[in-house]
Coordinates of C-alpha atoms and ligand atoms in Angstrom, one line a residue:
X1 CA 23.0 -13.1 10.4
X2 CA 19.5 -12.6 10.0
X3 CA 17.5 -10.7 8.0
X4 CA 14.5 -10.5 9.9
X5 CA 12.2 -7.9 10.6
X6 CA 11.1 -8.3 14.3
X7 CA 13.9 -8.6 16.6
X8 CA 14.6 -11.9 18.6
X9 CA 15.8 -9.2 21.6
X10 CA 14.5 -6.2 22.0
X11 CA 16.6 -2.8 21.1
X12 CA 17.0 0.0 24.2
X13 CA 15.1 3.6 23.7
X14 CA 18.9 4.6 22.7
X15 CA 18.4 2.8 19.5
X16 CA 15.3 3.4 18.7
X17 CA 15.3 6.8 19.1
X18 CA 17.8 6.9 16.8
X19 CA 16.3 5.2 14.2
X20 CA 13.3 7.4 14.4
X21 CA 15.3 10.3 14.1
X22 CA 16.8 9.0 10.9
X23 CA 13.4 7.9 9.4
X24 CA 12.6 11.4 8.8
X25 CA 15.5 11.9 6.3
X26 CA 13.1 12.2 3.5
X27 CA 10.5 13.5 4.9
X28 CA 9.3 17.1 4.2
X29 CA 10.9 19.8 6.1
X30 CA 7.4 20.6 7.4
X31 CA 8.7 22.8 10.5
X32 CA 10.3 25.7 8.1
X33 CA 6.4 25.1 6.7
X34 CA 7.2 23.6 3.1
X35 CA 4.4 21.2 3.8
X36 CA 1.0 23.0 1.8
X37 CA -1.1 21.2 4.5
X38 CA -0.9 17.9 6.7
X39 CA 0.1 19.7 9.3
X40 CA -1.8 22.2 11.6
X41 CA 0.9 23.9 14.0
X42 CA -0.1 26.7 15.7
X43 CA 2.2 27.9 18.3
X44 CA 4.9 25.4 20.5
X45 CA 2.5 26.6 23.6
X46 CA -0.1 25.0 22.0
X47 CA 2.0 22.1 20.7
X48 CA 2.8 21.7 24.5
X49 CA -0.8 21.7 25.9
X50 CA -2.6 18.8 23.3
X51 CA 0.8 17.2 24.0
X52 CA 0.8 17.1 28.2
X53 CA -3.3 16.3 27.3
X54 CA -2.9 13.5 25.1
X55 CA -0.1 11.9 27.2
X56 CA -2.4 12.6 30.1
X57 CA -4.6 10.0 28.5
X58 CA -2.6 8.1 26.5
X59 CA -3.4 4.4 27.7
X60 CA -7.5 5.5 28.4
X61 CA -10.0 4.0 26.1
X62 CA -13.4 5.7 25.2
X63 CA -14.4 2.4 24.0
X64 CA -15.3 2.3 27.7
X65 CA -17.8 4.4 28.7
X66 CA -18.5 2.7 32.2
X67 CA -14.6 2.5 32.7
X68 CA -13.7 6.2 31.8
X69 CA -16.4 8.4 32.6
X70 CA -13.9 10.9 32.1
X71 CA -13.7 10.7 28.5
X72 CA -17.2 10.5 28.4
X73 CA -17.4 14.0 29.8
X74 CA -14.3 15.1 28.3
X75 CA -15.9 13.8 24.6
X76 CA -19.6 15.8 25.7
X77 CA -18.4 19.0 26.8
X78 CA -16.3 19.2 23.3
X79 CA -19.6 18.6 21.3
X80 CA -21.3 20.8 23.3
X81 CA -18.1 23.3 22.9
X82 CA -18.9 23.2 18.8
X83 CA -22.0 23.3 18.9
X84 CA -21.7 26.9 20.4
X85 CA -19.1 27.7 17.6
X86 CA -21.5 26.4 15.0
X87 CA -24.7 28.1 16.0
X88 CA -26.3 25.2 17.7
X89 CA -28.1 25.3 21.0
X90 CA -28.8 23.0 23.7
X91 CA -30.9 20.4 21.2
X92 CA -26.9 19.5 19.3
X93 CA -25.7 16.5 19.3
X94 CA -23.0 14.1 18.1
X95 CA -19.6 13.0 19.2
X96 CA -15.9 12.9 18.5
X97 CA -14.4 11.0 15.6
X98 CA -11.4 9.7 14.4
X99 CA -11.5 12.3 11.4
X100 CA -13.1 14.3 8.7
X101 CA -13.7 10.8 6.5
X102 CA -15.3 8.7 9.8
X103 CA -17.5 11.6 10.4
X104 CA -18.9 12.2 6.9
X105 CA -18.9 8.3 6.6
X106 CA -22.0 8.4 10.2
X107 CA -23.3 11.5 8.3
X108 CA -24.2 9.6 5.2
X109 CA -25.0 6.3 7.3
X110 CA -27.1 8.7 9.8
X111 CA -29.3 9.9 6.4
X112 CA -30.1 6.8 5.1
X113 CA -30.9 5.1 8.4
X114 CA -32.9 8.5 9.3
X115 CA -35.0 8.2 6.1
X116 CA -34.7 4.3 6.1
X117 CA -37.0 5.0 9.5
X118 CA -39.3 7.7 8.3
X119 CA -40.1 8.1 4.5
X120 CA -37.6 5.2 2.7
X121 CA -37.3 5.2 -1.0
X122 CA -38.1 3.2 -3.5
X123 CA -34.5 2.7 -5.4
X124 CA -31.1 3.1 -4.7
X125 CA -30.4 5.9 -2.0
X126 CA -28.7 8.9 -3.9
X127 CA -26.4 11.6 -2.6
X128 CA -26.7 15.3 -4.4
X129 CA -23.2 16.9 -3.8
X130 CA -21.0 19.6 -5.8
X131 CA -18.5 18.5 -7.8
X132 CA -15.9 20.4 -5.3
X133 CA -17.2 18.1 -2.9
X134 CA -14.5 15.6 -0.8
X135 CA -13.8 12.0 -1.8
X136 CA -15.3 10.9 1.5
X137 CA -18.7 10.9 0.2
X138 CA -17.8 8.8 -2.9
X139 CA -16.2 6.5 -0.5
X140 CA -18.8 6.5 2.2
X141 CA -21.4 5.8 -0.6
X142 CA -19.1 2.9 -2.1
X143 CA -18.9 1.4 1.2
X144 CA -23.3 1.3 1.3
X145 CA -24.4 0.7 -2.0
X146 CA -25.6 4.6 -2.0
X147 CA -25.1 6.3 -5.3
X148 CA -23.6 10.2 -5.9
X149 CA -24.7 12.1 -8.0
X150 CA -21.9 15.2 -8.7
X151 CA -23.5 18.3 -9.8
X152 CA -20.8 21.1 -12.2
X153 CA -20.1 24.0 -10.0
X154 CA -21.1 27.7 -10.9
X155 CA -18.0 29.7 -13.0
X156 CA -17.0 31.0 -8.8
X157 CA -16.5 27.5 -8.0
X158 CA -19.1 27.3 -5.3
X159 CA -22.0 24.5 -5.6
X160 CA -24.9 25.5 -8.4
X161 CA -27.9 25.4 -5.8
X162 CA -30.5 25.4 -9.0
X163 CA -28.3 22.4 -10.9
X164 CA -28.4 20.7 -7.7
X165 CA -32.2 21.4 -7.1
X166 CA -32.3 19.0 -10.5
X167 CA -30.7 16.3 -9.7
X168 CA -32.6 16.0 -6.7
X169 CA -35.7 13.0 -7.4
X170 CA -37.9 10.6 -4.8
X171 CA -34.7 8.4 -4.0
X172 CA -32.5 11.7 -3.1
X173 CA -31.4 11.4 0.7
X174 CA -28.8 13.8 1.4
X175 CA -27.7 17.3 0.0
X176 CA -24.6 18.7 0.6
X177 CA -22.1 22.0 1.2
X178 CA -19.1 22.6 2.2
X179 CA -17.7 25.2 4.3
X180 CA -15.3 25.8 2.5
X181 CA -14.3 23.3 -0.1
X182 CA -11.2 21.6 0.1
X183 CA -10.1 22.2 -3.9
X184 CA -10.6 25.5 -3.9
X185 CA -11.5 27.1 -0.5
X186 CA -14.3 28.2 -1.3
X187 CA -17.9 28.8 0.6
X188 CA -20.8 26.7 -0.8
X189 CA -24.6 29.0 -0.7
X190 CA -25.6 27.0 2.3
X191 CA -28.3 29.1 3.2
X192 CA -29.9 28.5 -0.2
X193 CA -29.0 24.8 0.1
X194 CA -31.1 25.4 3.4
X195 CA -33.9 26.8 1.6
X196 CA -33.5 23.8 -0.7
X197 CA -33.6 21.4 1.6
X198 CA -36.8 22.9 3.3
X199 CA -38.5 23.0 0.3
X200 CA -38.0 19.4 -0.6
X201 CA -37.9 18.1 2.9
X202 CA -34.2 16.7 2.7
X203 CA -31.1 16.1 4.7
X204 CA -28.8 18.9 4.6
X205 CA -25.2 18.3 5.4
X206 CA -22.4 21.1 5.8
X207 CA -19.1 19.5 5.5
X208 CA -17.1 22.4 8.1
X209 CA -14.3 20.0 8.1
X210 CA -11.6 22.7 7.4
X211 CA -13.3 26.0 7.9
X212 CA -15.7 24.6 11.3
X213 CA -13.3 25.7 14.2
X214 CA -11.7 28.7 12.4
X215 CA -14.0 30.5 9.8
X216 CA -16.5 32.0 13.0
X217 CA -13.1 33.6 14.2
X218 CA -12.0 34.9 10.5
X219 CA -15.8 36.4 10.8
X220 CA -15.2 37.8 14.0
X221 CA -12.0 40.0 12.6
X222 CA -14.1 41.3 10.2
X223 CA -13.5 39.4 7.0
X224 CA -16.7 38.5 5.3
X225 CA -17.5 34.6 5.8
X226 CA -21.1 33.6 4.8
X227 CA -23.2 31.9 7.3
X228 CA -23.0 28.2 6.8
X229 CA -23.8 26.5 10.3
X230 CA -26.8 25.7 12.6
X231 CA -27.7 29.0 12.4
X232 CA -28.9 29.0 8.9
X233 CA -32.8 26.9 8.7
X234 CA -32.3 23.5 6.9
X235 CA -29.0 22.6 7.8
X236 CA -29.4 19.3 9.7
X237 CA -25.7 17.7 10.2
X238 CA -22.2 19.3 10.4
X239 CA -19.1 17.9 10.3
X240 CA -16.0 19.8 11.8
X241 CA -12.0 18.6 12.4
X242 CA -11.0 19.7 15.3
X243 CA -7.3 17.9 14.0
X244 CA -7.4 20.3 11.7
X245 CA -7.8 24.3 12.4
X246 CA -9.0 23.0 15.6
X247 CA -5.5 22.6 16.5
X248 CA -6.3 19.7 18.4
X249 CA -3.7 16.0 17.8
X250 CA -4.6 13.6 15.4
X251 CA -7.3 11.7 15.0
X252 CA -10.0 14.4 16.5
X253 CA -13.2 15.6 14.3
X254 CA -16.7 16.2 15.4
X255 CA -19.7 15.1 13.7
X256 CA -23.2 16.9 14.8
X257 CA -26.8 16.6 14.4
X258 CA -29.3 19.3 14.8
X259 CA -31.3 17.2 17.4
X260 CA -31.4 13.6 19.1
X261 CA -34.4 12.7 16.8
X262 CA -31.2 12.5 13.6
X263 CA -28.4 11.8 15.9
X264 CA -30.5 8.4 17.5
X265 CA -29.6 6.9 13.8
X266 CA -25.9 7.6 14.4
X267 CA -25.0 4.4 17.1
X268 CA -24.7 0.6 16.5
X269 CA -25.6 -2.2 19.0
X270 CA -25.2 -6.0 18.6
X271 CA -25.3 -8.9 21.0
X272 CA -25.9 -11.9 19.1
X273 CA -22.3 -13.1 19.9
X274 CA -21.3 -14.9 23.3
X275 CA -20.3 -11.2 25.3
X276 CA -23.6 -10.1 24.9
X277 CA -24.4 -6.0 24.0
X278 CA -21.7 -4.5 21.9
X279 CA -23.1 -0.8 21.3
X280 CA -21.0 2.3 20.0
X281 CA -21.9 5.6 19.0
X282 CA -19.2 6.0 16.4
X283 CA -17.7 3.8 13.6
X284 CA -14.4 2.6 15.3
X285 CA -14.6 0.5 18.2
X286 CA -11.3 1.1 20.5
X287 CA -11.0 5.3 20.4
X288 CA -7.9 7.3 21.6
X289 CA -8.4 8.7 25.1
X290 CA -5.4 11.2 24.6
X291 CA -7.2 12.8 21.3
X292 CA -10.3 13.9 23.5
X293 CA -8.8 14.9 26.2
X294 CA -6.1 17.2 24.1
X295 CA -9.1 18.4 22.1
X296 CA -11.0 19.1 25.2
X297 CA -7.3 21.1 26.3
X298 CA -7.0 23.1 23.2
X299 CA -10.7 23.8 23.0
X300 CA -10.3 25.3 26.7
X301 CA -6.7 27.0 26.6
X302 CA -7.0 28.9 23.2
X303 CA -10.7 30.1 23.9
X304 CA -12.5 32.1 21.6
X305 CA -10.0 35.1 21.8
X306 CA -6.8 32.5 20.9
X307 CA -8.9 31.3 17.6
X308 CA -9.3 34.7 17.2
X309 CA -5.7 35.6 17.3
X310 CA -4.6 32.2 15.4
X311 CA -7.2 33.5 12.9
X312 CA -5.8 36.4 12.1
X313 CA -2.4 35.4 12.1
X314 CA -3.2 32.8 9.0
X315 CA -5.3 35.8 7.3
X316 CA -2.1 37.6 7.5
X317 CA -0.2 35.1 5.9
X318 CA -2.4 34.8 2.8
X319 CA -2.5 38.7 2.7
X320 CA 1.5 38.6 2.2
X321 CA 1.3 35.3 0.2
X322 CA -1.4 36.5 -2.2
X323 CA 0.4 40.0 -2.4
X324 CA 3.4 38.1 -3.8
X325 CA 1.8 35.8 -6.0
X326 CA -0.1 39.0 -8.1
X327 CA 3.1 40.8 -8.0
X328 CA 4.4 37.8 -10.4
X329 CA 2.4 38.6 -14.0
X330 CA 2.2 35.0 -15.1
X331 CA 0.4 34.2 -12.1
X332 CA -3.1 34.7 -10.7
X333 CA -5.2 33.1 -7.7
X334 CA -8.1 31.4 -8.3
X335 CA -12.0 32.3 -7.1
X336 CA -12.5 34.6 -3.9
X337 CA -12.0 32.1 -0.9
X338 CA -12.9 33.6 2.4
X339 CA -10.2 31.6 4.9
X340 CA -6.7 30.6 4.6
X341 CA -6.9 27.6 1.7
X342 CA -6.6 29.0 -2.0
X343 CA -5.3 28.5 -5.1
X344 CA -3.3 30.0 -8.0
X345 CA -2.4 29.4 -11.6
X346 CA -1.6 30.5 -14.4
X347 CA -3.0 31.3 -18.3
X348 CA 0.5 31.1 -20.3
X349 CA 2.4 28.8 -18.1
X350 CA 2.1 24.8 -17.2
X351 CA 1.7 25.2 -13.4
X352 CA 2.5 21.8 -13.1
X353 CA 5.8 22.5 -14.2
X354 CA 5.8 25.3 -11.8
X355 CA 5.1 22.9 -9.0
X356 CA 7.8 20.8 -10.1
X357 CA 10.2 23.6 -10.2
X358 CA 9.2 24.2 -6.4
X359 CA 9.5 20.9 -5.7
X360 CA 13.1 20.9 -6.9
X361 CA 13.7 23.7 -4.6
X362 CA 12.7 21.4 -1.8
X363 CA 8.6 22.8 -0.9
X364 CA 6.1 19.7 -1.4
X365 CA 3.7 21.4 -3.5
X366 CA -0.4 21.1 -3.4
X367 CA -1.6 20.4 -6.9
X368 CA -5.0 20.7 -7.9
X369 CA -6.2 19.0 -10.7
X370 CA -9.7 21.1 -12.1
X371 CA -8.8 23.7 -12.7
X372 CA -4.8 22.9 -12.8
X373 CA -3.7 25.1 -10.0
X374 CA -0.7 25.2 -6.6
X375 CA -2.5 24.4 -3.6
X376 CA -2.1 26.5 -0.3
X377 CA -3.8 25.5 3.5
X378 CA -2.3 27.6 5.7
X379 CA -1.9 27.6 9.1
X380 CA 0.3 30.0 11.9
X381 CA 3.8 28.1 10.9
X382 CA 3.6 29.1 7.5
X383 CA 4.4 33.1 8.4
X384 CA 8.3 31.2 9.0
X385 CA 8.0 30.7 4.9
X386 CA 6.6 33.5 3.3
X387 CA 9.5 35.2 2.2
X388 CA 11.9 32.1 0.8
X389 CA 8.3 30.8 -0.5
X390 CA 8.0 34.2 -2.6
X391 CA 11.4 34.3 -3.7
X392 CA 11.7 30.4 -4.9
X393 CA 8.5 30.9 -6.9
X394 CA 9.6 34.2 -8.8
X395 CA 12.8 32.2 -9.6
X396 CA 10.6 28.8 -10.4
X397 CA 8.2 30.5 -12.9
X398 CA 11.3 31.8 -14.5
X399 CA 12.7 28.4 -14.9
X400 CA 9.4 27.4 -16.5
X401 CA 9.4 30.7 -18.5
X402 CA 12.4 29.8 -20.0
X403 CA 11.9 26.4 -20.4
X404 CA 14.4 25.2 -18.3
X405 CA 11.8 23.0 -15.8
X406 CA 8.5 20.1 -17.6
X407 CA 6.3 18.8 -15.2
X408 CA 6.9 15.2 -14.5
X409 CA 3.9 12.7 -13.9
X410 CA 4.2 12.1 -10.3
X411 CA 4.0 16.1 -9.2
X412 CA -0.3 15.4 -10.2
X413 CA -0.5 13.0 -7.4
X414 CA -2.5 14.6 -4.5
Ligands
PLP1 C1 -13.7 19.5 3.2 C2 -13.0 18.2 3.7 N1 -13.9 17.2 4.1 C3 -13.4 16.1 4.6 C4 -12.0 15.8 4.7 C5 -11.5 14.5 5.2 O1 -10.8 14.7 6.4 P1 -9.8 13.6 7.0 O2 -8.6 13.6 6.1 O3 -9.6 14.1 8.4 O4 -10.5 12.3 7.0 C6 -11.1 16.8 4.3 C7 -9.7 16.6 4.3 O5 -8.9 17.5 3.9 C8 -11.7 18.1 3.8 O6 -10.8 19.0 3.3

């Protein structure tokens, strides 16, 4: 019999099926939300819609524009779309990406051509970003040559505008902020980042990657969110998820420029090869027709007021969550984050060890690493949890209390 892989005949659906269904075995029991993030599941009627969407254009191609003008509208009237929700007007641009790392990645790329073009430097290109800042840049700066220069937070966790202001020298092409952090869920200053930027004539950008679709709605209900988007003077790129509180399918982010004279750095063109012009906007070639067209869905069937209520439903999570969490003394949550991603830790317990208590108990934990803390991005599904979260966790610090549960090594990795 053989071993291989790839099958000499192929199997029916029957079989298949099957084995997909039996693939998940191990994976996290995400739909009874013990997943701290990954996924972003908002209702089954939304489910439905980006589902009917995608599969609507499942085989289409925005690769090409001449063969699909459909996605080409589909992919411009969601730009336009965020640029409403972020306070641009008419002079936005950008386009749809496969995620928050591709559309960081054209933001750093879009700088240094941008400056490359009108004032280039004399050394190495350097990024100024906040410590809390995402991996991305580090990675999209490995990938050019570019160096980043991390800058200590303040003691709130959000990015130390004046620190930053002196890092900043003649080779500095790109400031950033995020909105909110990823670590710790918090809000950078971005309009003092603005002012910053302004002052020393630099490229401002606001990674929105998690907060962009929801934080305006979490505003709108009356919870204080600072301004942070094309509203606020200085800020001259924004990135935004849409596959993330978007609630649009995977791979869907949008990447934005306050006006065609940054965004015309963005694109790529060739034709020194036998088929002659080869010219994309983006970083990936071949690009999902079904992930614009259910972004363009979801974008249209929640509307503002279906944020709005999706909102408000995660900021009612975190109000039960957080309610739980200080009612257990040897814990305590971590800064003042404005949406639904926060931490908590604890000052007489390893909350590693916590996390591996959970663990046992079957949640995948979040662990963050500076300060050590348990990591929460919630979404809608996670209201299903609350209550078994609460109770596992009294029991779990108990565990640790009584030093019944040590961290092990592999409950650090992210
Ligand atoms: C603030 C922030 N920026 C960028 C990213 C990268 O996004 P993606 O994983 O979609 O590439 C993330 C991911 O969590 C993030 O939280």
């Amino acid at each position: 019999m053989s071993n291989a892989m790839f099958p000499e005949s192929g199997l029916e659906w029957p079989e298949i099926e099957k084995a997909l269904h039996s693939f998940r075995d191990a994976d996290v029991d995400w739909r009874h939300g013990r997943a701290p993030m990954y996924i972003f599941w908002a209702s089954e009627e939304v489910l439905e819609v980006t589902k009917k969407a995608y599969m609507e254009y499942f085989s289409e191609n925005a690769l090409g524009a001449r063969a699909f003008p459909s996605l080409v509208r589909m992919e411009a009237e969601v730009v336009r779309m965020a640029a409403e929700i972020l306070g641009g007007d008419e002079s936005v641009r950008g386009n749809m990406t496969s995620g928050g790392t591709e559309s960081i990645f054209l933001a750093v790329k879009t700088a240094r051509d941008y400056r490359r073009a009108t004032r280039p430097v004399r050394g190495t290109p350097n990024l100024v970003v906040p410590y809390s800042g995402h991996p991305a840049y580090y990675k999209a700066a490995h990938y050019m040559d570019l160096e980043v220069r991390p800058v200590p937070t303040r003691d709130d966790f959000r990015a130390d505008v004046d620190a930053m202001a002196d890092a900043i020298d003649d080779d500095t092409i790109f400031v950033l902020g995020s909105a909110p952090s990823f670590s710790l869920g918090v809000f950078d200053p971005i309009e003092d980042l603005g002012r910053l930027a302004r002052e020393r004539d630099l490229w401002l950008h606001v990674d929105a990657c998690v907060g962009g679709f929801i934080a305006p709605h979490v505003r709108a209900l009356g919870y204080p969110v600072p301004a942070y988007d094309f509203s606020v003077p200085g800020v001259t790129s924004i990135s935004a998820d849409l596959h993330k509180l978007g609630f649009a399918a995977k791979p869907a982010s949008t990447i934005l420029y306050r006006d065609e004279a940054h965004y015309r750095h963005q694109g790529y063109e060739f034709d020194a090869w036998p088929r002659g012009v080869y010219k994309v906007p983006t970083f990936t070639g071949t690009r999902p027709g079904g992930a614009i067209a259910a972004a363009w869905a979801v974008l249209k069937f929640l509307g503002a007021a279906g944020y709005r209520e999706l909102a408000r439903q995660i900021m009612d999570v975190r109000a039960r969550l957080q309610a739980g969490i200080r009612a257990i003394p040897e814990l305590e949550l971590i800064g003042d984050p404005e949406i639904g991603l926060f931490c908590y830790g604890s000052p007489s317990l390893d909350i590693r060890s916590v996390a591996e208590a959970m663990s046992r108990r079957g949640w995948l934990p979040g662990i963050n690493a500076d300060p050590p803390a348990i990591h929460l991005f919630l979404v809608p599904l996670h209201a299903v949890m609350v209550d078994d979260y609460l109770a596992d966790l009294g029991v779990a610090v108990e565990e640790v209390r009584s030093g019944r549960v040590a961290a092990k090594p592999a409950a650090l990795v992210y």
